[in-house]
Coordinates of C-alpha atoms and ligand atoms in Angstrom, one line a residue:
M6 CA -129.9 -136.4 -53.3
N7 CA -126.7 -135.8 -55.3
S8 CA -124.2 -136.8 -52.7
P9 CA -124.3 -140.4 -51.3
L10 CA -126.3 -141.3 -48.2
G11 CA -124.2 -142.5 -45.3
I12 CA -125.6 -145.5 -43.3
L13 CA -124.2 -146.2 -39.9
V14 CA -125.0 -149.4 -38.0
P15 CA -123.2 -150.2 -34.7
M16 CA -122.6 -153.9 -34.7
Q17 CA -121.2 -156.6 -37.1
E18 CA -124.4 -158.7 -36.8
E19 CA -126.5 -155.7 -37.8
V20 CA -124.4 -154.4 -40.7
E21 CA -123.3 -157.6 -42.6
L22 CA -126.6 -158.4 -44.4
L23 CA -126.9 -154.7 -45.4
V24 CA -123.4 -154.7 -46.7
S25 CA -124.0 -157.9 -48.7
M26 CA -126.9 -156.0 -50.5
V27 CA -124.6 -153.1 -51.7
E28 CA -124.3 -153.3 -55.5
Q29 CA -120.9 -152.6 -57.2
P30 CA -119.3 -152.5 -53.7
E31 CA -116.0 -150.9 -53.2
M32 CA -114.5 -151.5 -49.7
M33 CA -112.4 -148.6 -48.4
Q34 CA -110.4 -148.4 -45.3
W35 CA -109.9 -145.2 -43.3
S36 CA -108.0 -145.6 -40.0
S37 CA -109.5 -148.7 -38.4
R38 CA -112.9 -148.4 -40.1
S39 CA -114.2 -150.1 -43.2
F40 CA -116.6 -148.3 -45.5
Y41 CA -118.6 -150.0 -48.3
K42 CA -119.3 -147.6 -51.1
G43 CA -121.8 -148.6 -53.8
F44 CA -125.5 -148.5 -54.7
L45 CA -128.7 -149.7 -53.0
N46 CA -131.7 -149.7 -55.3
G47 CA -129.7 -147.6 -57.7
K48 CA -128.9 -144.8 -55.1
R49 CA -125.4 -144.0 -54.0
V50 CA -124.7 -145.1 -50.4
V51 CA -121.7 -145.6 -48.1
V52 CA -122.4 -148.2 -45.4
A53 CA -120.2 -148.5 -42.3
Q54 CA -120.1 -150.3 -39.0
S55 CA -120.1 -147.3 -36.6
G56 CA -118.8 -149.3 -33.6
I57 CA -120.5 -149.2 -30.2
G58 CA -120.8 -146.1 -28.1
K59 CA -120.6 -142.4 -28.5
V60 CA -116.8 -142.1 -29.2
A61 CA -116.6 -144.9 -31.7
S62 CA -119.7 -143.8 -33.6
S63 CA -118.7 -140.1 -33.6
F64 CA -115.3 -141.1 -35.0
T65 CA -116.9 -143.2 -37.8
A66 CA -119.4 -140.4 -38.6
S67 CA -116.6 -137.8 -38.9
L68 CA -114.7 -140.1 -41.3
L69 CA -117.8 -140.7 -43.3
I70 CA -118.5 -136.9 -43.6
Q71 CA -114.8 -136.0 -44.3
H72 CA -113.9 -138.7 -46.8
F73 CA -117.1 -139.5 -48.6
R74 CA -118.9 -136.1 -48.5
V75 CA -122.2 -137.8 -47.6
G76 CA -125.3 -135.6 -48.1
A77 CA -127.1 -137.1 -45.1
I78 CA -126.6 -139.9 -42.5
L79 CA -129.1 -142.6 -41.4
V80 CA -128.3 -144.2 -38.0
T81 CA -130.0 -147.5 -37.6
G82 CA -129.8 -150.9 -35.8
V83 CA -131.4 -152.1 -32.6
A84 CA -132.4 -150.2 -29.4
G85 CA -134.0 -150.7 -26.0
G86 CA -137.6 -149.7 -25.6
I87 CA -138.2 -147.3 -22.7
S88 CA -141.8 -146.2 -22.7
D89 CA -144.5 -148.7 -21.5
H90 CA -146.3 -148.9 -24.8
I91 CA -143.3 -149.9 -27.0
H92 CA -142.5 -153.6 -27.5
V93 CA -139.8 -155.9 -28.8
G94 CA -140.1 -156.0 -32.6
D95 CA -141.6 -152.5 -32.9
L96 CA -139.8 -149.8 -34.9
A97 CA -138.8 -146.4 -33.3
I98 CA -138.1 -143.3 -35.2
A99 CA -136.3 -140.3 -33.6
T100 CA -138.1 -136.9 -33.5
Q101 CA -135.3 -135.6 -31.2
A102 CA -132.1 -137.0 -29.7
V103 CA -130.4 -136.3 -26.4
Q104 CA -127.3 -137.7 -24.6
H105 CA -128.7 -139.0 -21.3
D106 CA -125.2 -139.2 -19.7
M107 CA -124.2 -135.6 -20.4
D108 CA -124.2 -133.8 -17.1
C109 CA -122.1 -130.6 -16.5
F110 CA -124.4 -129.3 -13.8
P111 CA -124.1 -126.7 -12.2
L112 CA -121.9 -125.2 -15.0
F113 CA -124.6 -126.0 -17.6
P114 CA -128.1 -127.4 -17.3
K115 CA -128.1 -131.2 -17.1
Y116 CA -128.1 -132.9 -20.6
M117 CA -127.0 -129.7 -22.3
I118 CA -124.0 -129.9 -24.6
P119 CA -121.6 -127.3 -23.1
H120 CA -121.1 -124.1 -25.0
S121 CA -123.6 -125.1 -27.7
G122 CA -126.9 -124.2 -25.9
I123 CA -128.3 -127.5 -27.4
T124 CA -129.9 -130.3 -25.4
F125 CA -132.1 -131.9 -28.0
Y126 CA -130.8 -132.5 -31.5
E127 CA -133.4 -132.4 -34.3
P128 CA -133.3 -134.8 -37.2
D129 CA -134.1 -133.7 -40.7
T130 CA -137.9 -133.4 -41.2
K131 CA -138.1 -134.6 -44.8
L132 CA -135.8 -137.6 -44.2
T133 CA -137.8 -138.5 -41.1
E134 CA -141.1 -138.4 -43.1
T135 CA -139.5 -140.7 -45.6
L136 CA -138.4 -143.1 -42.8
N137 CA -142.0 -143.2 -41.5
K138 CA -143.2 -144.1 -45.0
A139 CA -140.5 -146.7 -45.4
A140 CA -141.3 -148.3 -42.0
S141 CA -145.0 -148.5 -42.8
S142 CA -144.4 -150.0 -46.2
F143 CA -142.0 -152.5 -44.7
L144 CA -144.5 -153.6 -42.0
Q145 CA -147.4 -153.7 -44.5
Y146 CA -145.8 -155.5 -47.5
E147 CA -142.5 -157.1 -46.5
F148 CA -142.6 -158.0 -42.9
Q149 CA -144.5 -161.3 -43.2
Q150 CA -142.2 -162.5 -46.0
V151 CA -138.9 -161.8 -44.3
V152 CA -139.7 -162.6 -40.6
S153 CA -140.9 -166.2 -40.1
E154 CA -143.7 -167.3 -37.7
D155 CA -141.1 -169.4 -35.8
M156 CA -139.0 -166.3 -35.3
L157 CA -141.9 -164.2 -34.1
S158 CA -143.0 -166.7 -31.5
A159 CA -139.4 -167.3 -30.3
L160 CA -139.0 -163.5 -29.8
G161 CA -142.5 -162.9 -28.4
I162 CA -143.4 -160.5 -31.2
H163 CA -147.1 -159.9 -31.8
K164 CA -148.0 -157.2 -34.2
P165 CA -145.2 -154.7 -34.6
T166 CA -146.0 -151.0 -34.8
I167 CA -144.1 -147.8 -35.5
H168 CA -143.4 -145.2 -32.8
S169 CA -142.0 -141.7 -33.0
G170 CA -140.3 -139.9 -30.1
L171 CA -137.3 -139.0 -28.1
L172 CA -134.2 -141.0 -28.6
V173 CA -131.7 -141.1 -25.7
S174 CA -128.1 -142.2 -26.1
G175 CA -125.3 -142.8 -23.7
D176 CA -122.3 -144.9 -23.0
Q177 CA -124.2 -147.5 -21.0
F178 CA -126.1 -150.6 -21.9
I179 CA -129.4 -150.0 -20.0
G180 CA -130.3 -153.3 -18.2
T181 CA -131.3 -152.5 -14.6
E182 CA -134.4 -150.9 -13.1
N183 CA -132.1 -148.3 -11.5
Q184 CA -130.6 -147.2 -14.8
L185 CA -134.1 -147.2 -16.4
N186 CA -135.6 -145.2 -13.6
E187 CA -132.8 -142.6 -13.7
I188 CA -133.5 -142.0 -17.4
Q189 CA -137.2 -141.9 -17.0
K190 CA -136.9 -139.5 -14.0
G191 CA -134.7 -137.0 -15.9
L192 CA -136.1 -137.4 -19.4
P193 CA -139.8 -138.6 -18.9
D194 CA -140.6 -138.4 -22.6
S195 CA -137.9 -141.0 -23.5
L196 CA -139.1 -143.5 -26.1
F197 CA -136.0 -145.6 -26.9
V198 CA -132.3 -145.9 -25.8
E199 CA -129.1 -146.8 -27.6
M200 CA -125.5 -145.8 -27.5
E201 CA -124.8 -143.9 -30.6
G202 CA -127.6 -141.8 -32.2
A203 CA -127.4 -138.6 -30.2
A204 CA -123.6 -138.5 -30.5
V205 CA -123.8 -138.9 -34.3
A206 CA -126.5 -136.2 -34.3
Q207 CA -124.1 -133.8 -32.6
V208 CA -121.4 -134.5 -35.2
C209 CA -123.9 -134.0 -38.0
H210 CA -125.1 -130.8 -36.4
D211 CA -121.6 -129.4 -36.1
A212 CA -120.7 -130.5 -39.7
G213 CA -124.0 -129.2 -41.1
V214 CA -125.1 -132.7 -42.4
P215 CA -128.8 -133.8 -42.1
W216 CA -129.5 -137.0 -40.2
C217 CA -132.3 -139.3 -39.2
S218 CA -132.7 -142.4 -37.2
I219 CA -134.8 -145.5 -37.0
R220 CA -134.2 -148.5 -34.7
T221 CA -135.9 -151.9 -34.0
I222 CA -136.7 -152.6 -30.4
S223 CA -134.6 -155.6 -29.3
D224 CA -135.3 -155.4 -25.5
K225 CA -137.1 -153.4 -22.9
A226 CA -133.9 -152.0 -21.2
N227 CA -134.8 -154.0 -18.1
A228 CA -133.2 -156.9 -16.1
K229 CA -133.5 -159.3 -19.0
A230 CA -132.4 -156.8 -21.6
H231 CA -129.0 -158.6 -22.3
L232 CA -130.8 -161.9 -23.0
D233 CA -133.5 -160.4 -25.2
F234 CA -130.9 -158.2 -27.0
N235 CA -128.6 -161.1 -28.0
L236 CA -131.5 -163.3 -29.1
F237 CA -133.1 -160.5 -31.2
L238 CA -129.8 -159.4 -32.7
N239 CA -128.9 -162.9 -33.8
Q240 CA -132.4 -163.8 -35.1
A241 CA -134.1 -160.7 -36.4
G242 CA -132.0 -157.6 -36.1
K243 CA -130.2 -157.8 -39.3
I244 CA -133.4 -158.7 -41.3
Y245 CA -135.2 -155.6 -40.0
T246 CA -132.2 -153.3 -40.3
S247 CA -131.4 -154.2 -43.9
A248 CA -135.0 -154.3 -45.1
V249 CA -136.0 -150.9 -43.6
A250 CA -132.8 -149.2 -44.8
R251 CA -133.3 -150.5 -48.3
K252 CA -136.9 -149.3 -48.4
F253 CA -135.8 -145.9 -47.1
V254 CA -133.2 -145.6 -49.8
E255 CA -135.7 -146.7 -52.5
M256 CA -138.1 -143.9 -51.3
L257 CA -135.5 -141.1 -51.3
Ligands
ADE14 N1 -129.2 -151.2 -27.6 C1 -130.2 -152.1 -27.6 N2 -130.6 -152.3 -26.4 C2 -130.0 -151.4 -25.6 C3 -130.1 -151.1 -24.2 N3 -130.9 -151.8 -23.4 N4 -129.3 -150.1 -23.7 C4 -128.4 -149.4 -24.6 N5 -128.3 -149.7 -25.9 C5 -129.1 -150.7 -26.4

């Protein structure tokens, strides 16, 4: 890839270790956002904290595209696991992304982005294949070195696996059975939930920029999601995020 890769991570806790790994870093400010331009494993990157939610992350993605002319965007960080077979500590890769809170029915079908005809955004196939390889390599060769036994038992992680499927995003932290049921009822194939990916996907689609997304499962989007989320974020989130992103960049 000739142009730099943009990497978006929602929260401070998730982004800081990754930023510390950027070689020859140049910090640049556009509006209220900070961008870290430099190299990861010899490849050009621009890392930014996207902010939380669809509006914040769309704004950051637009700045990234406009000012840094990135050739592609990786959206990463943590997410809530929706399907029964996904667990805390697993990795989830998007094969499609939808905004679960978009609803202009009866003017447009539920979940469809008005006037676009699009409900499900598609990530770039080649980048997504590379994400799969990076995630496998991370779990096989690096995981045991960077995540301690103590951390695994504190977080209740057994043997992390990789899942691919539907990413659902919306401006809600999903932490009640009602919210979870609502998503599962309308979008039964949902695999994981967060608050940015499908919005960044829309920006990328409109700007003609390829995107892909991988997240680590921090919680099960249930009544104890807020507790699991905070524990995971503080202990393991940044380790996973930075290690997988580095591996991905190395394999590009
Ligand atoms: N990110 C991590 N966990 C989440 C959840 N339960 N809901 C929305 N975004 C999340």
